[in-house]
PDB file of C-alpha atoms and ligand atoms in Angstrom:
ATOM      1  CA  UNK A   1      32.786  -7.778  22.352  1.00 60.00           C
ATOM      2  CA  UNK A   2      32.985  -6.025  19.207  1.00 80.00           C
ATOM      3  CA  UNK A   3      30.956  -2.946  18.648  1.00 92.00           C
ATOM      4  CA  UNK A   4      27.382  -3.660  16.641  1.00 94.00           C
ATOM      5  CA  UNK A   5      27.813  -2.641  12.888  1.00 97.00           C
ATOM      6  CA  UNK A   6      24.632  -0.043  12.385  1.00 98.00           C
ATOM      7  CA  UNK A   7      22.434  -0.713  10.278  1.00 98.00           C
ATOM      8  CA  UNK A   8      21.876   2.422   8.120  1.00 98.00           C
ATOM      9  CA  UNK A   9      18.186   3.110   7.428  1.00 98.00           C
ATOM     10  CA  UNK A  10      18.729   6.407   6.209  1.00 98.00           C
ATOM     11  CA  UNK A  11      20.939   5.352   3.328  1.00 98.00           C
ATOM     12  CA  UNK A  12      19.213   1.931   2.672  1.00 98.00           C
ATOM     13  CA  UNK A  13      15.838   4.400   2.334  1.00 98.00           C
ATOM     14  CA  UNK A  14      17.373   7.097   0.409  1.00 98.00           C
ATOM     15  CA  UNK A  15      18.945   4.007  -2.054  1.00 98.00           C
ATOM     16  CA  UNK A  16      15.205   2.862  -2.313  1.00 98.00           C
ATOM     17  CA  UNK A  17      13.989   6.080  -3.413  1.00 98.00           C
ATOM     18  CA  UNK A  18      16.323   6.844  -5.512  1.00 98.00           C
ATOM     19  CA  UNK A  19      15.463   3.202  -7.665  1.00 98.00           C
ATOM     20  CA  UNK A  20      11.241   3.743  -7.398  1.00 98.00           C
ATOM     21  CA  UNK A  21      12.170   7.283  -8.834  1.00 98.00           C
ATOM     22  CA  UNK A  22      13.779   5.531 -11.474  1.00 98.00           C
ATOM     23  CA  UNK A  23      10.866   3.188 -11.723  1.00 97.00           C
ATOM     24  CA  UNK A  24       7.946   6.314 -11.830  1.00 98.00           C
ATOM     25  CA  UNK A  25      10.213   7.870 -14.657  1.00 98.00           C
ATOM     26  CA  UNK A  26      10.101   4.505 -16.814  1.00 97.00           C
ATOM     27  CA  UNK A  27       6.129   3.905 -16.219  1.00 97.00           C
ATOM     28  CA  UNK A  28       5.342   7.448 -17.232  1.00 98.00           C
ATOM     29  CA  UNK A  29       7.522   7.793 -20.158  1.00 98.00           C
ATOM     30  CA  UNK A  30       6.415   4.192 -21.600  1.00 97.00           C
ATOM     31  CA  UNK A  31       2.912   4.402 -20.363  1.00 97.00           C
ATOM     32  CA  UNK A  32       2.021   7.860 -19.605  1.00 97.00           C
ATOM     33  CA  UNK A  33       0.678   6.661 -16.344  1.00 98.00           C
ATOM     34  CA  UNK A  34       1.937   9.163 -13.407  1.00 98.00           C
ATOM     35  CA  UNK A  35       1.340   7.336 -10.277  1.00 98.00           C
ATOM     36  CA  UNK A  36      -0.708   9.245  -7.685  1.00 98.00           C
ATOM     37  CA  UNK A  37      -0.645   8.912  -4.365  1.00 98.00           C
ATOM     38  CA  UNK A  38      -4.051  10.288  -1.944  1.00 98.00           C
ATOM     39  CA  UNK A  39      -3.197  11.057   1.752  1.00 98.00           C
ATOM     40  CA  UNK A  40      -5.883  12.098   4.062  1.00 98.00           C
ATOM     41  CA  UNK A  41      -5.495  13.234   7.580  1.00 98.00           C
ATOM     42  CA  UNK A  42      -8.225  13.392   9.795  1.00 98.00           C
ATOM     43  CA  UNK A  43      -7.859  16.135  12.739  1.00 97.00           C
ATOM     44  CA  UNK A  44      -4.733  17.983  13.702  1.00 95.00           C
ATOM     45  CA  UNK A  45      -2.184  15.372  15.872  1.00 94.00           C
ATOM     46  CA  UNK A  46       1.140  16.900  15.404  1.00 92.00           C
ATOM     47  CA  UNK A  47       2.724  13.901  14.947  1.00 91.00           C
ATOM     48  CA  UNK A  48       0.533  12.826  11.842  1.00 95.00           C
ATOM     49  CA  UNK A  49       0.892  16.038  10.155  1.00 96.00           C
ATOM     50  CA  UNK A  50       4.223  15.642  10.138  1.00 94.00           C
ATOM     51  CA  UNK A  51       4.424  12.158   8.640  1.00 94.00           C
ATOM     52  CA  UNK A  52       1.948  12.966   6.221  1.00 96.00           C
ATOM     53  CA  UNK A  53       3.763  16.162   5.082  1.00 96.00           C
ATOM     54  CA  UNK A  54       6.505  13.802   4.683  1.00 96.00           C
ATOM     55  CA  UNK A  55       4.832  11.413   2.461  1.00 97.00           C
ATOM     56  CA  UNK A  56       3.266  14.167   0.293  1.00 96.00           C
ATOM     57  CA  UNK A  57       6.353  15.726  -0.034  1.00 97.00           C
ATOM     58  CA  UNK A  58       8.671  12.522  -0.706  1.00 98.00           C
ATOM     59  CA  UNK A  59       5.812  11.411  -3.504  1.00 98.00           C
ATOM     60  CA  UNK A  60       6.413  14.559  -5.372  1.00 98.00           C
ATOM     61  CA  UNK A  61      10.313  14.261  -5.495  1.00 98.00           C
ATOM     62  CA  UNK A  62       9.957  11.124  -6.732  1.00 98.00           C
ATOM     63  CA  UNK A  63       7.520  12.401 -10.040  1.00 98.00           C
ATOM     64  CA  UNK A  64       4.492  11.368  -8.379  1.00 98.00           C
ATOM     65  CA  UNK A  65       1.046  12.889  -8.541  1.00 98.00           C
ATOM     66  CA  UNK A  66      -0.167  14.094  -4.796  1.00 98.00           C
ATOM     67  CA  UNK A  67      -3.570  14.346  -3.644  1.00 98.00           C
ATOM     68  CA  UNK A  68      -3.995  15.799  -0.046  1.00 97.00           C
ATOM     69  CA  UNK A  69      -7.096  16.043   2.134  1.00 98.00           C
ATOM     70  CA  UNK A  70      -6.934  17.757   5.109  1.00 98.00           C
ATOM     71  CA  UNK A  71     -10.309  16.551   7.035  1.00 98.00           C
ATOM     72  CA  UNK A  72     -11.405  18.534  10.728  1.00 98.00           C
ATOM     73  CA  UNK A  73     -11.433  16.361  13.388  1.00 97.00           C
ATOM     74  CA  UNK A  74     -14.972  16.308  13.911  1.00 97.00           C
ATOM     75  CA  UNK A  75     -15.421  14.977  10.322  1.00 98.00           C
ATOM     76  CA  UNK A  76     -18.655  12.246   9.952  1.00 97.00           C
ATOM     77  CA  UNK A  77     -17.195   8.908   9.427  1.00 98.00           C
ATOM     78  CA  UNK A  78     -19.850   8.699   6.401  1.00 98.00           C
ATOM     79  CA  UNK A  79     -18.021  12.013   4.922  1.00 98.00           C
ATOM     80  CA  UNK A  80     -14.659  10.183   5.199  1.00 98.00           C
ATOM     81  CA  UNK A  81     -16.180   6.779   3.802  1.00 98.00           C
ATOM     82  CA  UNK A  82     -17.288   9.110   0.698  1.00 98.00           C
ATOM     83  CA  UNK A  83     -14.083  10.641   0.060  1.00 98.00           C
ATOM     84  CA  UNK A  84     -12.936   6.827   0.046  1.00 98.00           C
ATOM     85  CA  UNK A  85     -15.303   5.750  -2.409  1.00 98.00           C
ATOM     86  CA  UNK A  86     -14.314   9.208  -4.696  1.00 98.00           C
ATOM     87  CA  UNK A  87     -10.674   8.407  -4.549  1.00 98.00           C
ATOM     88  CA  UNK A  88     -11.498   4.784  -5.180  1.00 98.00           C
ATOM     89  CA  UNK A  89     -13.145   5.818  -8.477  1.00 98.00           C
ATOM     90  CA  UNK A  90     -10.303   8.248  -9.629  1.00 98.00           C
ATOM     91  CA  UNK A  91      -8.228   6.911 -12.386  1.00 98.00           C
ATOM     92  CA  UNK A  92      -5.234   9.723 -11.178  1.00 98.00           C
ATOM     93  CA  UNK A  93      -5.252   7.647  -7.937  1.00 98.00           C
ATOM     94  CA  UNK A  94      -3.218   4.775  -7.374  1.00 98.00           C
ATOM     95  CA  UNK A  95      -2.550   4.881  -3.536  1.00 98.00           C
ATOM     96  CA  UNK A  96      -4.619   5.840  -0.291  1.00 98.00           C
ATOM     97  CA  UNK A  97      -3.238   6.351   2.703  1.00 98.00           C
ATOM     98  CA  UNK A  98      -5.831   6.873   5.498  1.00 98.00           C
ATOM     99  CA  UNK A  99      -3.488   8.300   8.382  1.00 98.00           C
ATOM    100  CA  UNK A 100      -3.815   6.627  11.614  1.00 96.00           C
ATOM    101  CA  UNK A 101      -4.786   7.213  14.714  1.00 95.00           C
ATOM    102  CA  UNK A 102      -8.216   8.157  13.645  1.00 97.00           C
ATOM    103  CA  UNK A 103     -10.180  10.380  16.254  1.00 97.00           C
ATOM    104  CA  UNK A 104     -13.675   9.003  17.710  1.00 94.00           C
ATOM    105  CA  UNK A 105     -16.086   7.551  17.216  1.00 96.00           C
ATOM    106  CA  UNK A 106     -14.701   6.878  13.737  1.00 98.00           C
ATOM    107  CA  UNK A 107     -14.612   3.012  13.780  1.00 98.00           C
ATOM    108  CA  UNK A 108     -10.961   2.448  11.858  1.00 98.00           C
ATOM    109  CA  UNK A 109     -12.018  -0.696  10.820  1.00 97.00           C
ATOM    110  CA  UNK A 110     -15.070   0.573   9.188  1.00 97.00           C
ATOM    111  CA  UNK A 111     -12.424   2.727   6.682  1.00 98.00           C
ATOM    112  CA  UNK A 112      -9.995   0.171   6.191  1.00 98.00           C
ATOM    113  CA  UNK A 113     -12.528  -1.829   5.189  1.00 98.00           C
ATOM    114  CA  UNK A 114     -13.319   0.939   2.292  1.00 98.00           C
ATOM    115  CA  UNK A 115     -10.195   1.271   0.451  1.00 98.00           C
ATOM    116  CA  UNK A 116      -9.937  -0.422  -2.599  1.00 98.00           C
ATOM    117  CA  UNK A 117      -7.478  -3.471  -1.939  1.00 98.00           C
ATOM    118  CA  UNK A 118      -5.859  -2.395  -5.722  1.00 97.00           C
ATOM    119  CA  UNK A 119      -5.115   1.089  -4.138  1.00 98.00           C
ATOM    120  CA  UNK A 120      -4.592   0.142  -0.294  1.00 98.00           C
ATOM    121  CA  UNK A 121      -0.959   1.216  -0.545  1.00 98.00           C
ATOM    122  CA  UNK A 122      -0.518   0.469   3.684  1.00 98.00           C
ATOM    123  CA  UNK A 123      -1.514  -3.084   3.017  1.00 98.00           C
ATOM    124  CA  UNK A 124      -3.951  -2.712   6.198  1.00 98.00           C
ATOM    125  CA  UNK A 125      -7.349  -3.996   4.086  1.00 98.00           C
ATOM    126  CA  UNK A 126      -8.544  -7.134   5.299  1.00 98.00           C
ATOM    127  CA  UNK A 127      -7.941  -8.599   2.054  1.00 98.00           C
ATOM    128  CA  UNK A 128      -4.258  -7.843   1.911  1.00 98.00           C
ATOM    129  CA  UNK A 129      -3.912  -8.844   5.725  1.00 98.00           C
ATOM    130  CA  UNK A 130      -5.258 -12.115   4.804  1.00 98.00           C
ATOM    131  CA  UNK A 131      -3.172 -12.283   1.604  1.00 98.00           C
ATOM    132  CA  UNK A 132       0.154 -12.077   3.706  1.00 98.00           C
ATOM    133  CA  UNK A 133      -1.537 -14.343   6.351  1.00 97.00           C
ATOM    134  CA  UNK A 134      -1.741 -17.042   4.466  1.00 97.00           C
ATOM    135  CA  UNK A 135       1.256 -16.331   2.052  1.00 96.00           C
ATOM    136  CA  UNK A 136       3.588 -19.965   1.325  1.00 95.00           C
ATOM    137  CA  UNK A 137       6.985 -19.903   2.065  1.00 95.00           C
ATOM    138  CA  UNK A 138       9.043 -17.581  -0.354  1.00 89.00           C
ATOM    139  CA  UNK A 139       5.929 -16.963  -2.632  1.00 95.00           C
ATOM    140  CA  UNK A 140       6.017 -13.599  -4.502  1.00 94.00           C
ATOM    141  CA  UNK A 141       5.161 -10.185  -2.479  1.00 95.00           C
ATOM    142  CA  UNK A 142       2.850  -9.392  -5.419  1.00 94.00           C
ATOM    143  CA  UNK A 143       0.380  -7.498  -2.977  1.00 96.00           C
ATOM    144  CA  UNK A 144       0.528  -4.197  -0.879  1.00 97.00           C
ATOM    145  CA  UNK A 145       2.554  -5.048   2.384  1.00 98.00           C
ATOM    146  CA  UNK A 146       2.400  -2.582   5.300  1.00 98.00           C
ATOM    147  CA  UNK A 147       5.173  -0.313   4.776  1.00 98.00           C
ATOM    148  CA  UNK A 148       7.175  -0.388   8.526  1.00 98.00           C
ATOM    149  CA  UNK A 149       7.095  -4.534   8.488  1.00 98.00           C
ATOM    150  CA  UNK A 150       8.314  -4.284   4.673  1.00 98.00           C
ATOM    151  CA  UNK A 151      10.872  -1.814   5.278  1.00 98.00           C
ATOM    152  CA  UNK A 152      12.242  -4.004   8.476  1.00 98.00           C
ATOM    153  CA  UNK A 153      12.136  -7.371   6.280  1.00 98.00           C
ATOM    154  CA  UNK A 154      14.197  -5.319   3.254  1.00 98.00           C
ATOM    155  CA  UNK A 155      16.955  -4.305   6.098  1.00 98.00           C
ATOM    156  CA  UNK A 156      17.163  -7.581   6.984  1.00 98.00           C
ATOM    157  CA  UNK A 157      17.774  -9.247   3.815  1.00 98.00           C
ATOM    158  CA  UNK A 158      20.476  -6.872   2.933  1.00 97.00           C
ATOM    159  CA  UNK A 159      22.207  -6.805   6.035  1.00 98.00           C
ATOM    160  CA  UNK A 160      22.170 -10.977   6.760  1.00 98.00           C
ATOM    161  CA  UNK A 161      21.382 -11.822   3.072  1.00 98.00           C
ATOM    162  CA  UNK A 162      19.219 -15.365   3.683  1.00 98.00           C
ATOM    163  CA  UNK A 163      17.220 -15.471   6.798  1.00 98.00           C
ATOM    164  CA  UNK A 164      16.582 -19.498   6.298  1.00 98.00           C
ATOM    165  CA  UNK A 165      16.411 -21.471   9.802  1.00 98.00           C
ATOM    166  CA  UNK A 166      17.453 -18.602  12.022  1.00 98.00           C
ATOM    167  CA  UNK A 167      15.079 -17.797  14.867  1.00 98.00           C
ATOM    168  CA  UNK A 168      13.589 -14.683  14.646  1.00 99.00           C
ATOM    169  CA  UNK A 169      11.616 -12.698  18.033  1.00 99.00           C
ATOM    170  CA  UNK A 170       9.183 -10.518  17.083  1.00 98.00           C
ATOM    171  CA  UNK A 171       8.424  -8.250  20.464  1.00 98.00           C
ATOM    172  CA  UNK A 172       4.371  -6.472  19.839  1.00 98.00           C
ATOM    173  CA  UNK A 173       1.782  -8.177  17.948  1.00 98.00           C
ATOM    174  CA  UNK A 174       0.062  -5.038  16.632  1.00 97.00           C
ATOM    175  CA  UNK A 175      -1.436  -5.363  13.380  1.00 96.00           C
ATOM    176  CA  UNK A 176       0.202  -2.478  11.887  1.00 96.00           C
ATOM    177  CA  UNK A 177       3.808  -4.000  12.914  1.00 98.00           C
ATOM    178  CA  UNK A 178       4.304  -7.208  14.928  1.00 98.00           C
ATOM    179  CA  UNK A 179       1.914  -9.304  12.972  1.00 98.00           C
ATOM    180  CA  UNK A 180       3.047  -8.552   9.423  1.00 98.00           C
ATOM    181  CA  UNK A 181       6.934  -8.673  10.190  1.00 98.00           C
ATOM    182  CA  UNK A 182       6.165 -11.996  11.797  1.00 98.00           C
ATOM    183  CA  UNK A 183       4.688 -13.105   8.569  1.00 98.00           C
ATOM    184  CA  UNK A 184       7.328 -11.760   6.525  1.00 98.00           C
ATOM    185  CA  UNK A 185      10.113 -13.491   8.573  1.00 98.00           C
ATOM    186  CA  UNK A 186       7.869 -16.662   8.331  1.00 98.00           C
ATOM    187  CA  UNK A 187       7.805 -16.461   4.579  1.00 97.00           C
ATOM    188  CA  UNK A 188      11.986 -15.730   4.567  1.00 97.00           C
ATOM    189  CA  UNK A 189      11.958 -19.224   6.556  1.00 98.00           C
ATOM    190  CA  UNK A 190      12.713 -17.962  10.086  1.00 98.00           C
ATOM    191  CA  UNK A 191      11.370 -19.965  12.839  1.00 98.00           C
ATOM    192  CA  UNK A 192       9.676 -16.785  14.584  1.00 98.00           C
ATOM    193  CA  UNK A 193       8.291 -16.289  17.736  1.00 98.00           C
ATOM    194  CA  UNK A 194       6.115 -13.679  18.793  1.00 98.00           C
ATOM    195  CA  UNK A 195       6.463 -11.865  22.694  1.00 98.00           C
ATOM    196  CA  UNK A 196       4.126  -9.378  23.690  1.00 97.00           C
ATOM    197  CA  UNK A 197       3.167  -7.170  27.014  1.00 95.00           C
ATOM    198  CA  UNK A 198       1.893 -10.772  28.594  1.00 97.00           C
ATOM    199  CA  UNK A 199       4.833 -13.170  27.765  1.00 98.00           C
ATOM    200  CA  UNK A 200       6.101 -14.743  30.707  1.00 98.00           C
ATOM    201  CA  UNK A 201       9.851 -13.846  31.092  1.00 98.00           C
ATOM    202  CA  UNK A 202      10.527 -11.291  27.724  1.00 98.00           C
ATOM    203  CA  UNK A 203      14.131 -11.209  28.958  1.00 98.00           C
ATOM    204  CA  UNK A 204      14.768 -15.052  28.071  1.00 98.00           C
ATOM    205  CA  UNK A 205      12.725 -15.073  25.157  1.00 98.00           C
ATOM    206  CA  UNK A 206      14.833 -12.305  23.744  1.00 98.00           C
ATOM    207  CA  UNK A 207      17.858 -14.231  24.463  1.00 98.00           C
ATOM    208  CA  UNK A 208      17.268 -16.906  22.584  1.00 98.00           C
ATOM    209  CA  UNK A 209      16.798 -14.704  19.006  1.00 98.00           C
ATOM    210  CA  UNK A 210      19.112 -14.335  16.289  1.00 98.00           C
ATOM    211  CA  UNK A 211      16.828 -11.790  14.760  1.00 99.00           C
ATOM    212  CA  UNK A 212      15.043  -9.532  17.399  1.00 99.00           C
ATOM    213  CA  UNK A 213      12.357  -7.168  16.106  1.00 99.00           C
ATOM    214  CA  UNK A 214      10.947  -4.827  18.995  1.00 98.00           C
ATOM    215  CA  UNK A 215       7.696  -3.011  18.053  1.00 98.00           C
ATOM    216  CA  UNK A 216       5.986  -2.700  21.697  1.00 97.00           C
ATOM    217  CA  UNK A 217       5.939   1.196  21.983  1.00 97.00           C
ATOM    218  CA  UNK A 218       8.235   0.995  25.267  1.00 97.00           C
ATOM    219  CA  UNK A 219      10.838   3.401  25.925  1.00 98.00           C
ATOM    220  CA  UNK A 220      14.385   1.213  25.936  1.00 98.00           C
ATOM    221  CA  UNK A 221      12.307  -1.704  27.458  1.00 98.00           C
ATOM    222  CA  UNK A 222      15.031  -4.416  25.733  1.00 98.00           C
ATOM    223  CA  UNK A 223      17.957  -4.386  27.664  1.00 98.00           C
ATOM    224  CA  UNK A 224      21.580  -5.144  26.707  1.00 98.00           C
ATOM    225  CA  UNK A 225      21.748  -8.305  28.560  1.00 98.00           C
ATOM    226  CA  UNK A 226      18.447  -9.583  26.893  1.00 98.00           C
ATOM    227  CA  UNK A 227      20.238  -9.580  23.708  1.00 98.00           C
ATOM    228  CA  UNK A 228      22.098 -12.651  22.505  1.00 98.00           C
ATOM    229  CA  UNK A 229      25.619 -11.961  21.572  1.00 98.00           C
ATOM    230  CA  UNK A 230      25.947 -11.337  17.515  1.00 98.00           C
ATOM    231  CA  UNK A 231      22.138 -10.863  16.913  1.00 98.00           C
ATOM    232  CA  UNK A 232      20.693  -8.640  14.427  1.00 98.00           C
ATOM    233  CA  UNK A 233      18.323  -6.229  16.413  1.00 98.00           C
ATOM    234  CA  UNK A 234      15.383  -3.926  14.851  1.00 98.00           C
ATOM    235  CA  UNK A 235      14.455  -1.369  16.673  1.00 98.00           C
ATOM    236  CA  UNK A 236      10.874  -0.352  15.562  1.00 98.00           C
ATOM    237  CA  UNK A 237      10.044   2.114  18.558  1.00 97.00           C
ATOM    238  CA  UNK A 238      10.016   5.755  18.873  1.00 95.00           C
ATOM    239  CA  UNK A 239       9.337   7.131  21.948  1.00 95.00           C
ATOM    240  CA  UNK A 240       9.607  10.884  22.619  1.00 93.00           C
ATOM    241  CA  UNK A 241      11.275  11.252  26.469  1.00 95.00           C
ATOM    242  CA  UNK A 242      11.524  13.926  28.899  1.00 94.00           C
ATOM    243  CA  UNK A 243      15.556  14.606  29.579  1.00 91.00           C
ATOM    244  CA  UNK A 244      14.066  16.901  32.972  1.00 87.00           C
ATOM    245  CA  UNK A 245      15.489  19.967  31.723  1.00 89.00           C
ATOM    246  CA  UNK A 246      12.440  20.491  29.634  1.00 91.00           C
ATOM    247  CA  UNK A 247      14.045  18.817  26.522  1.00 94.00           C
ATOM    248  CA  UNK A 248      13.294  15.682  24.743  1.00 94.00           C
ATOM    249  CA  UNK A 249      14.918  13.016  23.216  1.00 94.00           C
ATOM    250  CA  UNK A 250      13.906  10.618  20.779  1.00 95.00           C
ATOM    251  CA  UNK A 251      14.797   6.666  21.855  1.00 97.00           C
ATOM    252  CA  UNK A 252      13.695   3.310  20.696  1.00 98.00           C
ATOM    253  CA  UNK A 253      12.209   0.140  22.256  1.00 98.00           C
ATOM    254  CA  UNK A 254      15.824  -0.906  22.945  1.00 98.00           C
ATOM    255  CA  UNK A 255      18.272   0.604  25.497  1.00 98.00           C
ATOM    256  CA  UNK A 256      20.857   1.572  22.203  1.00 98.00           C
ATOM    257  CA  UNK A 257      23.800   2.118  24.406  1.00 97.00           C
ATOM    258  CA  UNK A 258      23.990  -1.023  25.891  1.00 98.00           C
ATOM    259  CA  UNK A 259      22.575  -2.920  22.986  1.00 98.00           C
ATOM    260  CA  UNK A 260      25.606  -1.277  20.955  1.00 97.00           C
ATOM    261  CA  UNK A 261      28.181  -3.851  22.738  1.00 96.00           C
ATOM    262  CA  UNK A 262      26.170  -7.258  22.311  1.00 98.00           C
ATOM    263  CA  UNK A 263      24.602  -6.807  18.777  1.00 98.00           C
ATOM    264  CA  UNK A 264      26.221  -7.999  15.633  1.00 98.00           C
ATOM    265  CA  UNK A 265      23.645  -5.675  13.951  1.00 98.00           C
ATOM    266  CA  UNK A 266      21.417  -3.037  15.112  1.00 98.00           C
ATOM    267  CA  UNK A 267      19.317  -0.036  13.450  1.00 98.00           C
ATOM    268  CA  UNK A 268      19.396   3.391  15.340  1.00 98.00           C
ATOM    269  CA  UNK A 269      16.463   5.286  16.482  1.00 97.00           C
ATOM    270  CA  UNK A 270      16.280   7.896  14.798  1.00 95.00           C
ATOM    271  CA  UNK A 271      17.762   6.930  11.333  1.00 96.00           C
ATOM    272  CA  UNK A 272      16.894   2.814  11.705  1.00 97.00           C
ATOM    273  CA  UNK A 273      13.291   1.906  10.262  1.00 98.00           C
ATOM    274  CA  UNK A 274      12.045   5.032  10.344  1.00 96.00           C
ATOM    275  CA  UNK A 275      13.130   6.065   6.609  1.00 96.00           C
ATOM    276  CA  UNK A 276      11.984   2.852   5.360  1.00 98.00           C
ATOM    277  CA  UNK A 277       8.379   3.229   5.922  1.00 97.00           C
ATOM    278  CA  UNK A 278       8.062   6.348   3.474  1.00 98.00           C
ATOM    279  CA  UNK A 279      10.115   4.982   1.148  1.00 98.00           C
ATOM    280  CA  UNK A 280       7.897   1.079   0.960  1.00 98.00           C
ATOM    281  CA  UNK A 281       5.112   3.598   0.703  1.00 98.00           C
ATOM    282  CA  UNK A 282       6.531   5.157  -2.625  1.00 98.00           C
ATOM    283  CA  UNK A 283       7.374   1.426  -2.981  1.00 98.00           C
ATOM    284  CA  UNK A 284       3.701   0.102  -2.698  1.00 98.00           C
ATOM    285  CA  UNK A 285       2.551   2.995  -4.872  1.00 98.00           C
ATOM    286  CA  UNK A 286       4.540   2.155  -7.532  1.00 98.00           C
ATOM    287  CA  UNK A 287       3.845  -1.125  -7.825  1.00 98.00           C
ATOM    288  CA  UNK A 288       0.007  -0.284  -7.598  1.00 98.00           C
ATOM    289  CA  UNK A 289       0.406   1.922 -10.595  1.00 98.00           C
ATOM    290  CA  UNK A 290       2.533  -0.477 -12.695  1.00 97.00           C
ATOM    291  CA  UNK A 291      -0.793  -3.027 -11.912  1.00 96.00           C
ATOM    292  CA  UNK A 292      -3.077  -0.392 -13.398  1.00 95.00           C
ATOM    293  CA  UNK A 293      -0.816  -0.286 -16.378  1.00 95.00           C
ATOM    294  CA  UNK A 294      -0.904  -4.549 -16.444  1.00 96.00           C
ATOM    295  CA  UNK A 295       2.575  -4.726 -15.383  1.00 95.00           C
ATOM    296  CA  UNK A 296       3.526  -7.244 -13.167  1.00 89.00           C
ATOM    297  CA  UNK A 297       5.147  -6.241  -9.602  1.00 87.00           C
ATOM    298  CA  UNK A 298       8.838  -5.569 -10.197  1.00 84.00           C
ATOM    299  CA  UNK A 299      11.706  -5.438  -7.473  1.00 78.00           C
ATOM    300  CA  UNK A 300      13.226  -2.156  -7.986  1.00 73.00           C
TER     301      UNK A 300
HETATM  302  N1  GUN B   1       0.082   5.942  11.432  1.00 55.97           N
HETATM  303  C1  GUN B   1       1.559   5.377  12.104  1.00 55.97           C
HETATM  304  N2  GUN B   1       2.453   4.735  11.631  1.00 55.97           N
HETATM  305  C2  GUN B   1       1.346   4.340   9.886  1.00 55.97           C
HETATM  306  C3  GUN B   1       1.374   3.627   8.779  1.00 55.97           C
HETATM  307  O1  GUN B   1       2.094   3.079   8.323  1.00 55.97           O
HETATM  308  N3  GUN B   1       0.342   4.209   7.726  1.00 55.97           N
HETATM  309  C4  GUN B   1      -0.684   5.023   8.509  1.00 55.97           C
HETATM  310  N4  GUN B   1      -1.687   5.097   7.689  1.00 55.97           N
HETATM  311  N5  GUN B   1      -0.861   5.276   9.624  1.00 55.97           N
HETATM  312  C5  GUN B   1      -0.018   5.000  10.382  1.00 55.97           C
END
């Protein structure tokens, strides 16, 4: 069996960022509107700090305004809601990102519902969740779609062209990734099956997949012999595992060294889906700024 072609998310994300940067420059030149992204981080989770820092850095690199709000882990839900209300009204802010997970006892659903759906660049507001859940086959994505799922679908379309009629198996049913990925693949005319931790025989299900998207958060769960020869495999997992000598390593939800001899196309970890998330956030922020200018969503 030939080696899988690696899907280079790092390169695709760089090209998407460049196209978004061009879109930002054109929008600002023609309307005077500079897209603005507000990020909110509550608490000091180290991984979240890294993500949020990279989001505001990339926004600035692409010519956007970036407004960073850092709140202590003890912040009351009411204070967080007040900040969101202020950002909803601020005309310089086109996108609001509340980094998840939020510390307890804040109720995440309350917070996500408070963000203006037209500034919801994460696509987590129930209005946008519902729009994606009820979208017709091939209908335009003229509302914000969650960034990681959008990145997965862009990589698949770029790699395979038409996805129509293919059997897509999504492993994981989270509201952040699994469910929205499944909706995007349905929109692209795939036959979609969602598997999860309670599915009876995950390995057998995976073997039926022409497209396999794995977002279950279990290091190297999917083995080489779970994969149909030639399938396109998108590994959304980012798991840090101990190596035993005090060092750690990042691995996906797919056993990469096994999968690369069976799959037709495969995303590496890191360098696959990960870089697409931030690039798609910038894409969503540009689109919301265009909406404010009365312009339609534009493919970039
Ligand atoms: N935490 C992990 N992934 C995400 C994401 O895509 N958006 C936000 N806001 N928080 C996250």
